[in-house]
Coordinates of C-alpha atoms and ligand atoms in Angstrom, one line a residue:
X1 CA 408.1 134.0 85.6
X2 CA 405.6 137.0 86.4
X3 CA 404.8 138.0 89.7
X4 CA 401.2 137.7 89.4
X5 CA 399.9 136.1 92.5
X6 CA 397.0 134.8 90.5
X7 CA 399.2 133.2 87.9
X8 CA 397.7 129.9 88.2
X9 CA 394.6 131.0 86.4
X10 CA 396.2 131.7 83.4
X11 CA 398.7 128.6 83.5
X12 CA 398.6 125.8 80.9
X13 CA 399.4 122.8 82.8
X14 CA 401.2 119.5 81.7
X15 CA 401.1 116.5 84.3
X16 CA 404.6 113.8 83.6
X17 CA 405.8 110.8 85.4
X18 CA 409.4 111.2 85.9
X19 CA 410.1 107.5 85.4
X20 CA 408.2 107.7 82.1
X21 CA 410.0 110.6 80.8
X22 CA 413.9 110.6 79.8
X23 CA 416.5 108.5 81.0
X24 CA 419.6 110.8 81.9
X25 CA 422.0 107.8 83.5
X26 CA 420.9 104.8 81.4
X27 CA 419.8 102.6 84.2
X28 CA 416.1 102.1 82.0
X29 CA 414.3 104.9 84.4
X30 CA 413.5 108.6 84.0
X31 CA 415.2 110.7 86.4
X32 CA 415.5 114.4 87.0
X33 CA 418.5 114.9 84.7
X34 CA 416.3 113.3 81.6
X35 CA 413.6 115.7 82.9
X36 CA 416.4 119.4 83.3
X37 CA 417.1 118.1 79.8
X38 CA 413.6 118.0 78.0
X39 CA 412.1 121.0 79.6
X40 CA 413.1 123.3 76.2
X41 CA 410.9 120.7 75.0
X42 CA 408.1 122.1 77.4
X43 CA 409.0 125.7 77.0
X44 CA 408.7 125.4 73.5
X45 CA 405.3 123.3 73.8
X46 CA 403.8 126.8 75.9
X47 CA 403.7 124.9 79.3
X48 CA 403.8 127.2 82.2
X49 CA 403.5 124.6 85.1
X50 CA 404.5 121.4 85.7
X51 CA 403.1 118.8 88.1
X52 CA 405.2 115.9 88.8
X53 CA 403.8 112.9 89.7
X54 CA 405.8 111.3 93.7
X55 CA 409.2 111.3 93.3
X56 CA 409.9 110.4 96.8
X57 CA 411.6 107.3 98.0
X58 CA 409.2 104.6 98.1
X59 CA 408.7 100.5 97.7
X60 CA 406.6 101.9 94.3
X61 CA 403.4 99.3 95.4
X62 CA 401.5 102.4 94.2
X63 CA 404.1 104.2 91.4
X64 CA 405.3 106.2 94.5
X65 CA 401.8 107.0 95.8
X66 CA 403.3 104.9 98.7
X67 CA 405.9 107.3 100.3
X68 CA 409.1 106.0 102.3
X69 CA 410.5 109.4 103.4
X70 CA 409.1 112.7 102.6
X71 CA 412.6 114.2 102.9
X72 CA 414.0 112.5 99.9
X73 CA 413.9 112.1 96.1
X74 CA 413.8 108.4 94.6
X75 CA 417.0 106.7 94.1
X76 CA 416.0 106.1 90.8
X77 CA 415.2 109.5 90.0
X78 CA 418.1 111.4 91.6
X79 CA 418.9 113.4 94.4
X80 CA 417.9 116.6 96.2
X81 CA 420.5 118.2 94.1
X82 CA 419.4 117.3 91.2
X83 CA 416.3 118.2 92.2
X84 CA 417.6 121.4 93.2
X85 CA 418.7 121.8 89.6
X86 CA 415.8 120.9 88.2
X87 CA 413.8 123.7 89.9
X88 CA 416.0 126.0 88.9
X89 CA 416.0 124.9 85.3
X90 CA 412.4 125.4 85.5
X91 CA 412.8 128.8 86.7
X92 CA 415.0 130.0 84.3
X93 CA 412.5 128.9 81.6
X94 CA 409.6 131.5 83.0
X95 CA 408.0 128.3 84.0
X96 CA 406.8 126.6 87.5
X97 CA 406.5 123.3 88.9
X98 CA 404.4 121.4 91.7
X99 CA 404.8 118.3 93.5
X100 CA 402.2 115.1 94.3
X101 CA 401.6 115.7 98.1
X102 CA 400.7 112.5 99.4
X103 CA 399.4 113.5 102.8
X104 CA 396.5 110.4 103.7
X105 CA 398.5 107.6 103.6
X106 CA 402.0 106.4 103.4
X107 CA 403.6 103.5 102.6
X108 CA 403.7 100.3 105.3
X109 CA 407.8 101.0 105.1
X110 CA 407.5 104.6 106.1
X111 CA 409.6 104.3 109.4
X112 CA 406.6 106.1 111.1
X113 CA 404.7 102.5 110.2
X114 CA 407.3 100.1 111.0
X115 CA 407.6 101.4 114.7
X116 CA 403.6 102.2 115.1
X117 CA 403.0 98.6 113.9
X118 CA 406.0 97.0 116.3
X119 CA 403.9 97.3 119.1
X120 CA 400.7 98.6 120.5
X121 CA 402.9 101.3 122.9
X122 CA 404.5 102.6 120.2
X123 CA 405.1 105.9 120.9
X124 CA 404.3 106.1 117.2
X125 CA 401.3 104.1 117.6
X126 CA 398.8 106.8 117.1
X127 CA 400.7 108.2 113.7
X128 CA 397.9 105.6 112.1
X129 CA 394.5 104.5 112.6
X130 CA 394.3 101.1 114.7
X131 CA 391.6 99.1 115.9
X132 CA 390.9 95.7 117.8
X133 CA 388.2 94.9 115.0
X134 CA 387.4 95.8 111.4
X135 CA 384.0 97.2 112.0
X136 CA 384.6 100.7 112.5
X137 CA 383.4 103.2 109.8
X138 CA 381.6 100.7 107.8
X139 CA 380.3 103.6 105.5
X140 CA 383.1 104.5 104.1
X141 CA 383.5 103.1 100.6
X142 CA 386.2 101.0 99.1
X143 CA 388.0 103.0 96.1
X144 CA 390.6 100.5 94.7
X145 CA 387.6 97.7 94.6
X146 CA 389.5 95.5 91.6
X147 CA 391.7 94.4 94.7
X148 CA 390.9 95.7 98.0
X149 CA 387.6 94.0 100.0
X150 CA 387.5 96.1 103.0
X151 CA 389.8 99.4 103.9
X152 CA 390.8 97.8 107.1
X153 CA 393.6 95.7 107.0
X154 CA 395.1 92.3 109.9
X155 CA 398.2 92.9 111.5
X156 CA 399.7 90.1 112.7
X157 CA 402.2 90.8 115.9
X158 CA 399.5 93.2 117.5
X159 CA 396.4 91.6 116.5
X160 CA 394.8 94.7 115.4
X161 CA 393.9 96.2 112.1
X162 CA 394.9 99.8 110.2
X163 CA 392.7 102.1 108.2
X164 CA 393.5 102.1 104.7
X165 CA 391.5 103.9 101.6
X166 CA 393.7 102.1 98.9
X167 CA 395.5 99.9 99.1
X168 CA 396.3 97.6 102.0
X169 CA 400.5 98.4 101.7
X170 CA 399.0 102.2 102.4
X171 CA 397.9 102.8 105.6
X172 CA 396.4 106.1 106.5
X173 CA 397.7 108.5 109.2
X174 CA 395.6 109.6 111.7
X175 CA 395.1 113.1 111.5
X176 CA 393.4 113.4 114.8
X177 CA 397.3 113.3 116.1
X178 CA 398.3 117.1 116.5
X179 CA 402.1 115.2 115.5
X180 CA 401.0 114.3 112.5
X181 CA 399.3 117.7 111.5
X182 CA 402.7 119.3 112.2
X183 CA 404.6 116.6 110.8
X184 CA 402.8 117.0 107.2
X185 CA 403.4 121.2 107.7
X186 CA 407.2 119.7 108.2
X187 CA 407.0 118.2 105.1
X188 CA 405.7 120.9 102.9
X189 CA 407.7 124.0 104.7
X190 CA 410.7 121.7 103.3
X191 CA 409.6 121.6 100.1
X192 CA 408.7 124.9 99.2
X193 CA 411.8 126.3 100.9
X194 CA 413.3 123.9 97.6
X195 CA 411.6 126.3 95.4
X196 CA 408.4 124.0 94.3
X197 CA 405.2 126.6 93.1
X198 CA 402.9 124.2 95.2
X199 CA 401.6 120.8 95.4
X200 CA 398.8 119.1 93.4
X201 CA 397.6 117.0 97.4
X202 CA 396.4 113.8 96.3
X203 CA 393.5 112.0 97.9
X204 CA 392.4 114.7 100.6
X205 CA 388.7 114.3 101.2
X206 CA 390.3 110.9 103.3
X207 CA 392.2 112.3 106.3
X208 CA 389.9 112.1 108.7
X209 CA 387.3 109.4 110.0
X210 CA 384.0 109.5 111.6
X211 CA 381.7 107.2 112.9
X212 CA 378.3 107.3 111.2
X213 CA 379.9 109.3 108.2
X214 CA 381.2 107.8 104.8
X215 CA 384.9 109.3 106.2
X216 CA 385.4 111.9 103.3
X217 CA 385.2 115.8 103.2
X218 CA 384.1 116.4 107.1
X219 CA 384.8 119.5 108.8
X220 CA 387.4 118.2 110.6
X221 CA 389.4 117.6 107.1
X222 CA 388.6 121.4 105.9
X223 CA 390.0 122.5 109.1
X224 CA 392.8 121.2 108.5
X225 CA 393.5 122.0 104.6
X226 CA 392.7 125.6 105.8
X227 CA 395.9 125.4 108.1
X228 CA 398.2 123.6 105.5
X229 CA 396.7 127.1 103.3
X230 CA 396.9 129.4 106.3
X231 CA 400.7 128.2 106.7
X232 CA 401.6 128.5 102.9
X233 CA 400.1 132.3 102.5
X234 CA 402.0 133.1 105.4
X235 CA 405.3 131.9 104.8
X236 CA 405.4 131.5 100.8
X237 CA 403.1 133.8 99.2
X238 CA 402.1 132.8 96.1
X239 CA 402.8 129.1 95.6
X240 CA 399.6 127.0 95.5
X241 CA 397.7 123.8 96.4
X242 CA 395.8 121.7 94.0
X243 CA 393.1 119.6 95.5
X244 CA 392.5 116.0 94.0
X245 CA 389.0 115.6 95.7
X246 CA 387.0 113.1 93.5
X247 CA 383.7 114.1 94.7
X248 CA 380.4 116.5 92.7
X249 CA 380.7 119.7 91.9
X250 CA 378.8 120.6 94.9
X251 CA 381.0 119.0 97.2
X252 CA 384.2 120.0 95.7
X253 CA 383.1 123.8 96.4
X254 CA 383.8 123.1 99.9
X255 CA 387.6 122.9 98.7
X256 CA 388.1 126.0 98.1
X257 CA 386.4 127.3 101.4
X258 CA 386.0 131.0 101.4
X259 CA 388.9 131.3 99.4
X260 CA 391.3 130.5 102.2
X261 CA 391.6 126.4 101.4
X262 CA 392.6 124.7 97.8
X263 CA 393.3 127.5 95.1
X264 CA 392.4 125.2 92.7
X265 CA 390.7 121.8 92.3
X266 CA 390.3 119.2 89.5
X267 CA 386.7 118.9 87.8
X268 CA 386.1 115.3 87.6
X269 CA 382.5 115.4 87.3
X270 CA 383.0 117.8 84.1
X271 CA 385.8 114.7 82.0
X272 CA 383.6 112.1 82.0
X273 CA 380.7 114.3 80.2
X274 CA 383.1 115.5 77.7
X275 CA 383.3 112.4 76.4
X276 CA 379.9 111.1 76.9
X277 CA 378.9 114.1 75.1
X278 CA 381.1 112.6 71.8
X279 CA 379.9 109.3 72.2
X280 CA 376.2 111.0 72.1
X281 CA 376.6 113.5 69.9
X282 CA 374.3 115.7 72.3
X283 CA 375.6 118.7 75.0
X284 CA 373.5 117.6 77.3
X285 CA 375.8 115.8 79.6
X286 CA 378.0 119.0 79.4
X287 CA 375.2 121.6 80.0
X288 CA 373.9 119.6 82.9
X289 CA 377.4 119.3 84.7
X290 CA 378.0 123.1 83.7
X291 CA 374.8 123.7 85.4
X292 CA 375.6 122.0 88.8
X293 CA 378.6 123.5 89.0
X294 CA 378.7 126.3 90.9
X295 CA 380.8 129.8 90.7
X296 CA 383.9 129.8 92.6
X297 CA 385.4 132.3 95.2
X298 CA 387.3 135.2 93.8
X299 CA 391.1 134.1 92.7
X300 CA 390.1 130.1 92.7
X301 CA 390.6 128.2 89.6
X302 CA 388.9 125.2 88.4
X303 CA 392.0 122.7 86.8
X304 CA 390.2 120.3 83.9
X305 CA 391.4 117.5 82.1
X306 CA 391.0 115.0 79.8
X307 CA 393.3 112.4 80.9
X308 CA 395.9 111.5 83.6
X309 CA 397.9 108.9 84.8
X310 CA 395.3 107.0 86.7
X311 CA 391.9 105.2 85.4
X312 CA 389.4 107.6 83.7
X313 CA 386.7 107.7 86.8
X314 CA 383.4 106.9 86.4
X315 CA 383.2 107.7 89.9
X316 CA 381.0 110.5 89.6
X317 CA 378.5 109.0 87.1
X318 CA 375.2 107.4 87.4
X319 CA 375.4 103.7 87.4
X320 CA 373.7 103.7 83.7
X321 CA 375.9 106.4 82.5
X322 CA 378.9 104.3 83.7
X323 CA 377.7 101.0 81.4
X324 CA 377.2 103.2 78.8
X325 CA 380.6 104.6 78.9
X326 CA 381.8 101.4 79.4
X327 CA 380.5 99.7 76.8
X328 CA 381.3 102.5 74.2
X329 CA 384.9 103.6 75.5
X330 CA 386.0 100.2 76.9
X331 CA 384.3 97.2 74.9
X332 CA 387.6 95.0 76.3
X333 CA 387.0 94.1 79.9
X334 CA 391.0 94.5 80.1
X335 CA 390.5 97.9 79.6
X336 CA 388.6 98.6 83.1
X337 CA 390.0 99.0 86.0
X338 CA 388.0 100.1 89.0
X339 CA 385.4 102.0 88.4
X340 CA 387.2 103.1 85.4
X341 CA 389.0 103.4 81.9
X342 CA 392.7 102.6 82.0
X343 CA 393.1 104.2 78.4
X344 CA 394.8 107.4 76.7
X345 CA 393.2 109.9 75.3
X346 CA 394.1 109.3 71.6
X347 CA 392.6 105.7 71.4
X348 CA 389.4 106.3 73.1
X349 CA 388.9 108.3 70.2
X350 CA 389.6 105.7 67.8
X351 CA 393.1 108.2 66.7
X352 CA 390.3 110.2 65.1
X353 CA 392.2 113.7 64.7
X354 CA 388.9 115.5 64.5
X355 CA 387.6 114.4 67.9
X356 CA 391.1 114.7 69.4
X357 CA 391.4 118.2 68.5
X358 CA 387.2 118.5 69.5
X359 CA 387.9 117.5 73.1
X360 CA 390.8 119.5 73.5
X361 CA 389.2 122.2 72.0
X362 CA 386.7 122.3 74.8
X363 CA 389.6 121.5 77.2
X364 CA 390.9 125.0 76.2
X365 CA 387.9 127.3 76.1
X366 CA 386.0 126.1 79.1
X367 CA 386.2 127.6 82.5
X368 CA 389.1 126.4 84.3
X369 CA 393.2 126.0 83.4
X370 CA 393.8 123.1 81.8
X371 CA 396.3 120.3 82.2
X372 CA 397.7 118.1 79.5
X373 CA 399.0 114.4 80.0
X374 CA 402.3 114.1 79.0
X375 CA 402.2 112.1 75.8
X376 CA 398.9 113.1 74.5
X377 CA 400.2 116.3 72.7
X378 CA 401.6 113.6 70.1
X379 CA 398.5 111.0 70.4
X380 CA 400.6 108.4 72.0
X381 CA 398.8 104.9 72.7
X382 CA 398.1 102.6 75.8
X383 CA 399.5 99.1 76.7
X384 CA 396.7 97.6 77.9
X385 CA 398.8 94.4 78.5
X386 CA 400.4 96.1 81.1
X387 CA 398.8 95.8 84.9
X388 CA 397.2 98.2 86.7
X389 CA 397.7 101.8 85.1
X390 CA 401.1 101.1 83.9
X391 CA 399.5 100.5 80.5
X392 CA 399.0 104.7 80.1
X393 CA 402.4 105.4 82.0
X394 CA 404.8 103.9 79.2
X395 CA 408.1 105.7 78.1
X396 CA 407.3 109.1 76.3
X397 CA 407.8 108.7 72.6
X398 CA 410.7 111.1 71.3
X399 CA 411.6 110.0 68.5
X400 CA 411.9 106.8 66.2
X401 CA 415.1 105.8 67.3
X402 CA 415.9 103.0 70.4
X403 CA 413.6 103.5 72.7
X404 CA 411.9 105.6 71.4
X405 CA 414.7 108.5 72.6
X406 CA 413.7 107.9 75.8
X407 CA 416.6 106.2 77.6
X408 CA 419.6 104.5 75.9
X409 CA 419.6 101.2 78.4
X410 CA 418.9 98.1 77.2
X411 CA 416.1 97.3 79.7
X412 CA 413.6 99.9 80.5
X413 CA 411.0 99.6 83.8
X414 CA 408.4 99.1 81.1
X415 CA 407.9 98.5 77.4
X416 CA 408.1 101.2 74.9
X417 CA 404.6 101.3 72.8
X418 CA 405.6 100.0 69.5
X419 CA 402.2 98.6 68.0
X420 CA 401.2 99.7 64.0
X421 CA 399.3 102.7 65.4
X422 CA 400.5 104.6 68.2
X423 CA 404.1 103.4 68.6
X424 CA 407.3 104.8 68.6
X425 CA 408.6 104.5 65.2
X426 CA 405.6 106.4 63.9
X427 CA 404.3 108.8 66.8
X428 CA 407.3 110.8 68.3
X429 CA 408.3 114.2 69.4
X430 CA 410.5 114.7 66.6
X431 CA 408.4 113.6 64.0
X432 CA 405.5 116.0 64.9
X433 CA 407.8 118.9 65.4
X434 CA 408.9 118.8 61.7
X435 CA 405.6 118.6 60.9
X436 CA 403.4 121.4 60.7
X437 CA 400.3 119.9 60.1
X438 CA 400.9 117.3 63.3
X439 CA 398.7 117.0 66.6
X440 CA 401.8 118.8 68.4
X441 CA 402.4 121.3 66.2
X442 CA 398.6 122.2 66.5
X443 CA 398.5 121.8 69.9
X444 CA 401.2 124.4 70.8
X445 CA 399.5 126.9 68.2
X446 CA 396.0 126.2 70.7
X447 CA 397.9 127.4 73.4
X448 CA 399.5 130.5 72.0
X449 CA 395.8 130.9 70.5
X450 CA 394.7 130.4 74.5
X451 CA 397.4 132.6 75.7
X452 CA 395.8 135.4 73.1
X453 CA 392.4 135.3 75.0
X454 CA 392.0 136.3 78.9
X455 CA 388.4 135.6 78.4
X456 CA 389.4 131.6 78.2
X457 CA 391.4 131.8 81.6
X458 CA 389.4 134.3 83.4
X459 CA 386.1 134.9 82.2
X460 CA 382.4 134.3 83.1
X461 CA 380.6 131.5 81.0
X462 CA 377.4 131.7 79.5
X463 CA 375.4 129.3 77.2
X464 CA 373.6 130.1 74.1
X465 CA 371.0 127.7 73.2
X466 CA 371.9 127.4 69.4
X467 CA 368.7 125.6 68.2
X468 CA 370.9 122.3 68.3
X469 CA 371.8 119.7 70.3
X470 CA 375.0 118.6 68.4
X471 CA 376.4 122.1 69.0
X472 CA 377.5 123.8 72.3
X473 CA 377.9 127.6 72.1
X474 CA 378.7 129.2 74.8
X475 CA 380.7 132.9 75.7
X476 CA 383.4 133.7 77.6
X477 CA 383.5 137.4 79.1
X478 CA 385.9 139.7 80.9
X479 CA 385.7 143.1 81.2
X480 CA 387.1 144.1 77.7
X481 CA 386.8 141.1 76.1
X482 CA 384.5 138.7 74.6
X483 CA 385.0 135.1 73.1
X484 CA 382.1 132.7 71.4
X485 CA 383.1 129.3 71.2
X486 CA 381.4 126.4 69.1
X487 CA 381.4 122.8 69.2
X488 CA 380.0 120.5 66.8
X489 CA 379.8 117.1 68.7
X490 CA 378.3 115.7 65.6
X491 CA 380.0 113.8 63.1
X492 CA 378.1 115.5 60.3
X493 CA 378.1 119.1 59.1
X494 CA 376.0 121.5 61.0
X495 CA 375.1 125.3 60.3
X496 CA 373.4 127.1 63.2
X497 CA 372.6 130.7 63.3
X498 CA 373.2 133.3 65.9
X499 CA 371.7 136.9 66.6
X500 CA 375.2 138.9 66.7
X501 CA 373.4 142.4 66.5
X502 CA 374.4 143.3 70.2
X503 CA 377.6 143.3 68.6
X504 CA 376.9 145.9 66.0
X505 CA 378.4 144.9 62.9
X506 CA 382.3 143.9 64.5
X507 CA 384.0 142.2 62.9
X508 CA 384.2 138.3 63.4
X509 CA 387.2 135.9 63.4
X510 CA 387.7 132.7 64.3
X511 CA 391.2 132.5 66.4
X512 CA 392.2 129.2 65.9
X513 CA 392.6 129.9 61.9
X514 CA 393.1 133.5 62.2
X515 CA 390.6 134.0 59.5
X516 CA 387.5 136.4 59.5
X517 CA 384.4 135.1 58.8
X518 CA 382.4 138.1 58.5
X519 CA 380.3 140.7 60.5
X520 CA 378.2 140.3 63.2
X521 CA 374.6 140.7 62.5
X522 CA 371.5 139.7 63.5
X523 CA 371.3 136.2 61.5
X524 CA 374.9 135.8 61.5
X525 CA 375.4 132.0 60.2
X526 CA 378.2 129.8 61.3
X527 CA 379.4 126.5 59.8
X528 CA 380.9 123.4 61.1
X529 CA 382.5 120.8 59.9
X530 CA 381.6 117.4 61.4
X531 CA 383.2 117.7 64.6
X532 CA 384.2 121.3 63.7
X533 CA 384.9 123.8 66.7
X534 CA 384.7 127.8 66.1
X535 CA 386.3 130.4 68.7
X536 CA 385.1 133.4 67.6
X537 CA 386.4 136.5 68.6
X538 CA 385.3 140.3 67.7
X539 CA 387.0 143.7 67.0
X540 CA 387.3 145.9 69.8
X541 CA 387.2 143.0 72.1
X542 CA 383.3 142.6 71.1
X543 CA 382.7 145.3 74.0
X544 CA 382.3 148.3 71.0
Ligands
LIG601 C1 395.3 109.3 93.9 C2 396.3 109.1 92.8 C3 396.5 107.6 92.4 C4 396.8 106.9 93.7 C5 395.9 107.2 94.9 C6 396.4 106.7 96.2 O1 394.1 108.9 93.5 O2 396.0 109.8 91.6 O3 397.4 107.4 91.4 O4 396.8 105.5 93.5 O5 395.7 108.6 95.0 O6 397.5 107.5 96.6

């Protein structure tokens, strides 16, 4: 591990599910132990951090988005030893790992919940948001709209209904309670004195609520994320917070305050685009994001992605762009969910290598650190039989043998995917390791190649208007170093020409092959396969 305080912006993330991951004590669940024991696995792979999705004890109405006790890991997963063990483990391996904070709601078996719901003088009463009648806040939206009709929710014994953002067995906690501020600093002081590198917070433009406002991002919420920061830098320099705040580009800025609030944030607006640009074959929907999304404070980090363990959003599309992507990524009404795509990355592009290795192409060359699904470094497939997202949270493929490697039980919390395509017997870990033309194998080369390049983890970005709109070129600049990158969203060939002679006659090669392809010069011509992808670097750095 290096001592850089800014370490984040050079990480390659990789986002698991514990449960989903290896089975250590055969009981049909991941645990920690699987996890200690496949993290050569991630070490080898390139991964520098891992975020874990809750491990914390919980009635799992919400995968363990629904937290019992903060101060505890899972029966199923472990214990705090083995947790203990794990973060070591990690250590050792020169890698880090953050945990899901899960600070807007918990679940209605907290204990806090039990005794503010027993009665309405409960000293724990105000640890949530009550009210005689559900018409407070009516602005606020309803996120999990597949099942929930109103975010307030009837309880019976005191006749009065809690404030809930999803769903109705998560109440929120009511942050205007000073006890609850310092009893979520409780909760992360313990968890960082466990060694964790930070915490992805889920679901923070929610904790507090305000008459005449739709209830996310107010000042009131900032104020408070830049205490939870204010706390951290003082007591654990150096580990971070991650803000899941599904909101525009715009409004996500606010995240990172001055610098002194999130030290990274997700781009949600930027996924969707990626792979509306595909479907198009046209940059637009990337250039326009890319143009509303503004520059960050110093030593902030976007975090991108292509896929993760809930819906892809549409939340932050136009209505038409939403049908569209509807219609063309999810033509089975099973697979939407929400306002959403409950698939994995490898199906929505139809297994199509090229466009796999396309998208994560661009997941690796523009700004921000990217995070990888667990799973989709081998292609694995959905189960869209499944419920909910449990269709793109099945057992992690390791090899052809029982269950896929993944546990040895008989019965596992879900099935393994074992369909002609994507299952077990043909997509596994082992399989593509021995394989040096597979989707893993080329995967951990792009992340060496990534590792090669500080222009991809820290640089400036600036378009080139190529003449074309199947292609997206754009730069990536540090001081001493400058990277082209080229993207043929096209499924035919393309050959566009670029003026080089800035870069007075360098030398050109593209780093994913490692092969030159010339000198730069003022009619310098470059040619792409159909969805073909280019990142061009040049001798002395391209800075002469
Ligand atoms: C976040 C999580 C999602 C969860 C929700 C409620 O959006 O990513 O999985 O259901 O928060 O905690």
């Amino acid at each position: 591990m290096t001592d850089n305080s800014t370490w984040y912006r050079d990480a390659i993330f990789y986002e698991l599910y514990v449960r989903a991951f290896r089975d250590d004590n055969r009981d049909g669940h991941g645990d920690l132990r699987g996890l200690l024991s496949k993290l050569d696995y991630l070490q080898w792979l390139g991964i520098d951090c891992i975020w874990l999705l809750p491990i914390y004890p919980s009635p799992l109405k919400d995968d363990g988005y629904d937290i019992a006790d903060y101060y505890d890991i899972h029966p199923d997963y472990g214990t705090l030893e083995d947790f203990k063990a794990l973060v070591k483990g990690v250590h050792e391996r020169g890698m880090r790992l953050i945990v899901d904070l899960v600070m807007n709601h918990t679940s209605d078996q907290h204990p806090w919940f039990v005794e503010s719901r027993s009665s309405k003088d409960s000293p724990m009463r105000d640890f949530y948001v009550w009210s005689p009648t559900n018409t407070r806040y009516a602005q606020a939206r309803v996120i999990f709209v597949d099942t929930e009709e109103s975010n307030w929710a009837y309880d019976e014994r005191t006749g009065e209904y809690y404030w809930h953002r999803f769903y109705s067995s998560q109440p929120d906690l009511n942050y205007d309670n000073p006890k609850v501020q310092q009893a979520m600093l409780d909760v992360i002081r313990f968890w960082l004195e466990l060694g964790v590198d930070g915490f992805r917070a889920d679901a923070v433009p929610y904790l507090f609520e305000r008459e005449g406002t739709n209830c996310e991002s107010l000042p009131e919420t900032h104020e408070y994320l830049k205490r939870v920061r204010r706390f951290i830098d003082e007591n654990f320099p150096g580990r971070i917070l991650l803000a899941e705040a599904n909101q525009w580009p715009e409004d996500v800025l606010a995240y990172f305050g001055d610098g002194d609030e999130f030290h990274m944030a997700f781009h949600f607006p930027l996924m969707p685009r990626l792979f509306m640009a595909l479907a198009l074959h046209d940059r637009t929907p990337i250039v326009n994001v890319l143009a509303k999304t503004p520059s960050l404070p110093d030593e902030t980090q976007w975090c991108i992605f292509l896929r993760n363990h809930d819906e892809l959003t549409l939340e932050m599309v136009s209505e038409e762009e939403r049908e569209f992507m509807w219609s063309y990524y999810a033509p089975d009404p099973r697979m939407r969910l929400n306002l959403g795509i409950r698939r994995r990355l490898a199906p929505l592009l139809d297994n199509d290598r090229r466009k796999i290795e396309l998208l994560n192409s661009l997941l690796f060359t523009l700004p921000g650190s990217p995070i990888i699904y667990y799973g989709d470094e081998i292609g694995m497939g959905d189960n869209i039989s499944l419920p909910d997202r449990n269709g793109v949270r099945t057992p992690m493929q390791w090899s052809a043998g029982k269950n896929a490697g993944f546990s040895e039980a008989d019965e596992l919390y879900a099935p393994v995917n074992d369909d002609e395509v994507y299952g077990y017997r043909k997509v596994n870990v082992d399989a593509q390791r021995d394989d040096p033309g597979s989707l893993l194998n080329w995967t951990r080369h792009i992340i060496r190649v990534r590792k090669s390049l500080p222009a991809l983890a820290r640089g400036t970005i600036r378009l080139v208007d190529v003449g074309d709109e199947a292609v997206l070129a754009f730069w990536r600049e540090v001081a001493d170093q400058k990277v082209l990158t080229l993207h043929n969203l096209a499924d035919s060939e393309r050959e566009v020409s670029l003026d080089l002679s800035d870069l007075g006659g360098a030398e050109v090669k593209d780093e994913v092959s490692g092969q030159g392809i010339g000198v730069a010069v003022a009619d310098f011509k470059a040619h792409l396969p159909p969805y073909g992808y280019l990142w061009l670097s040049f001798s002395d750095g391209g800075v002469g």
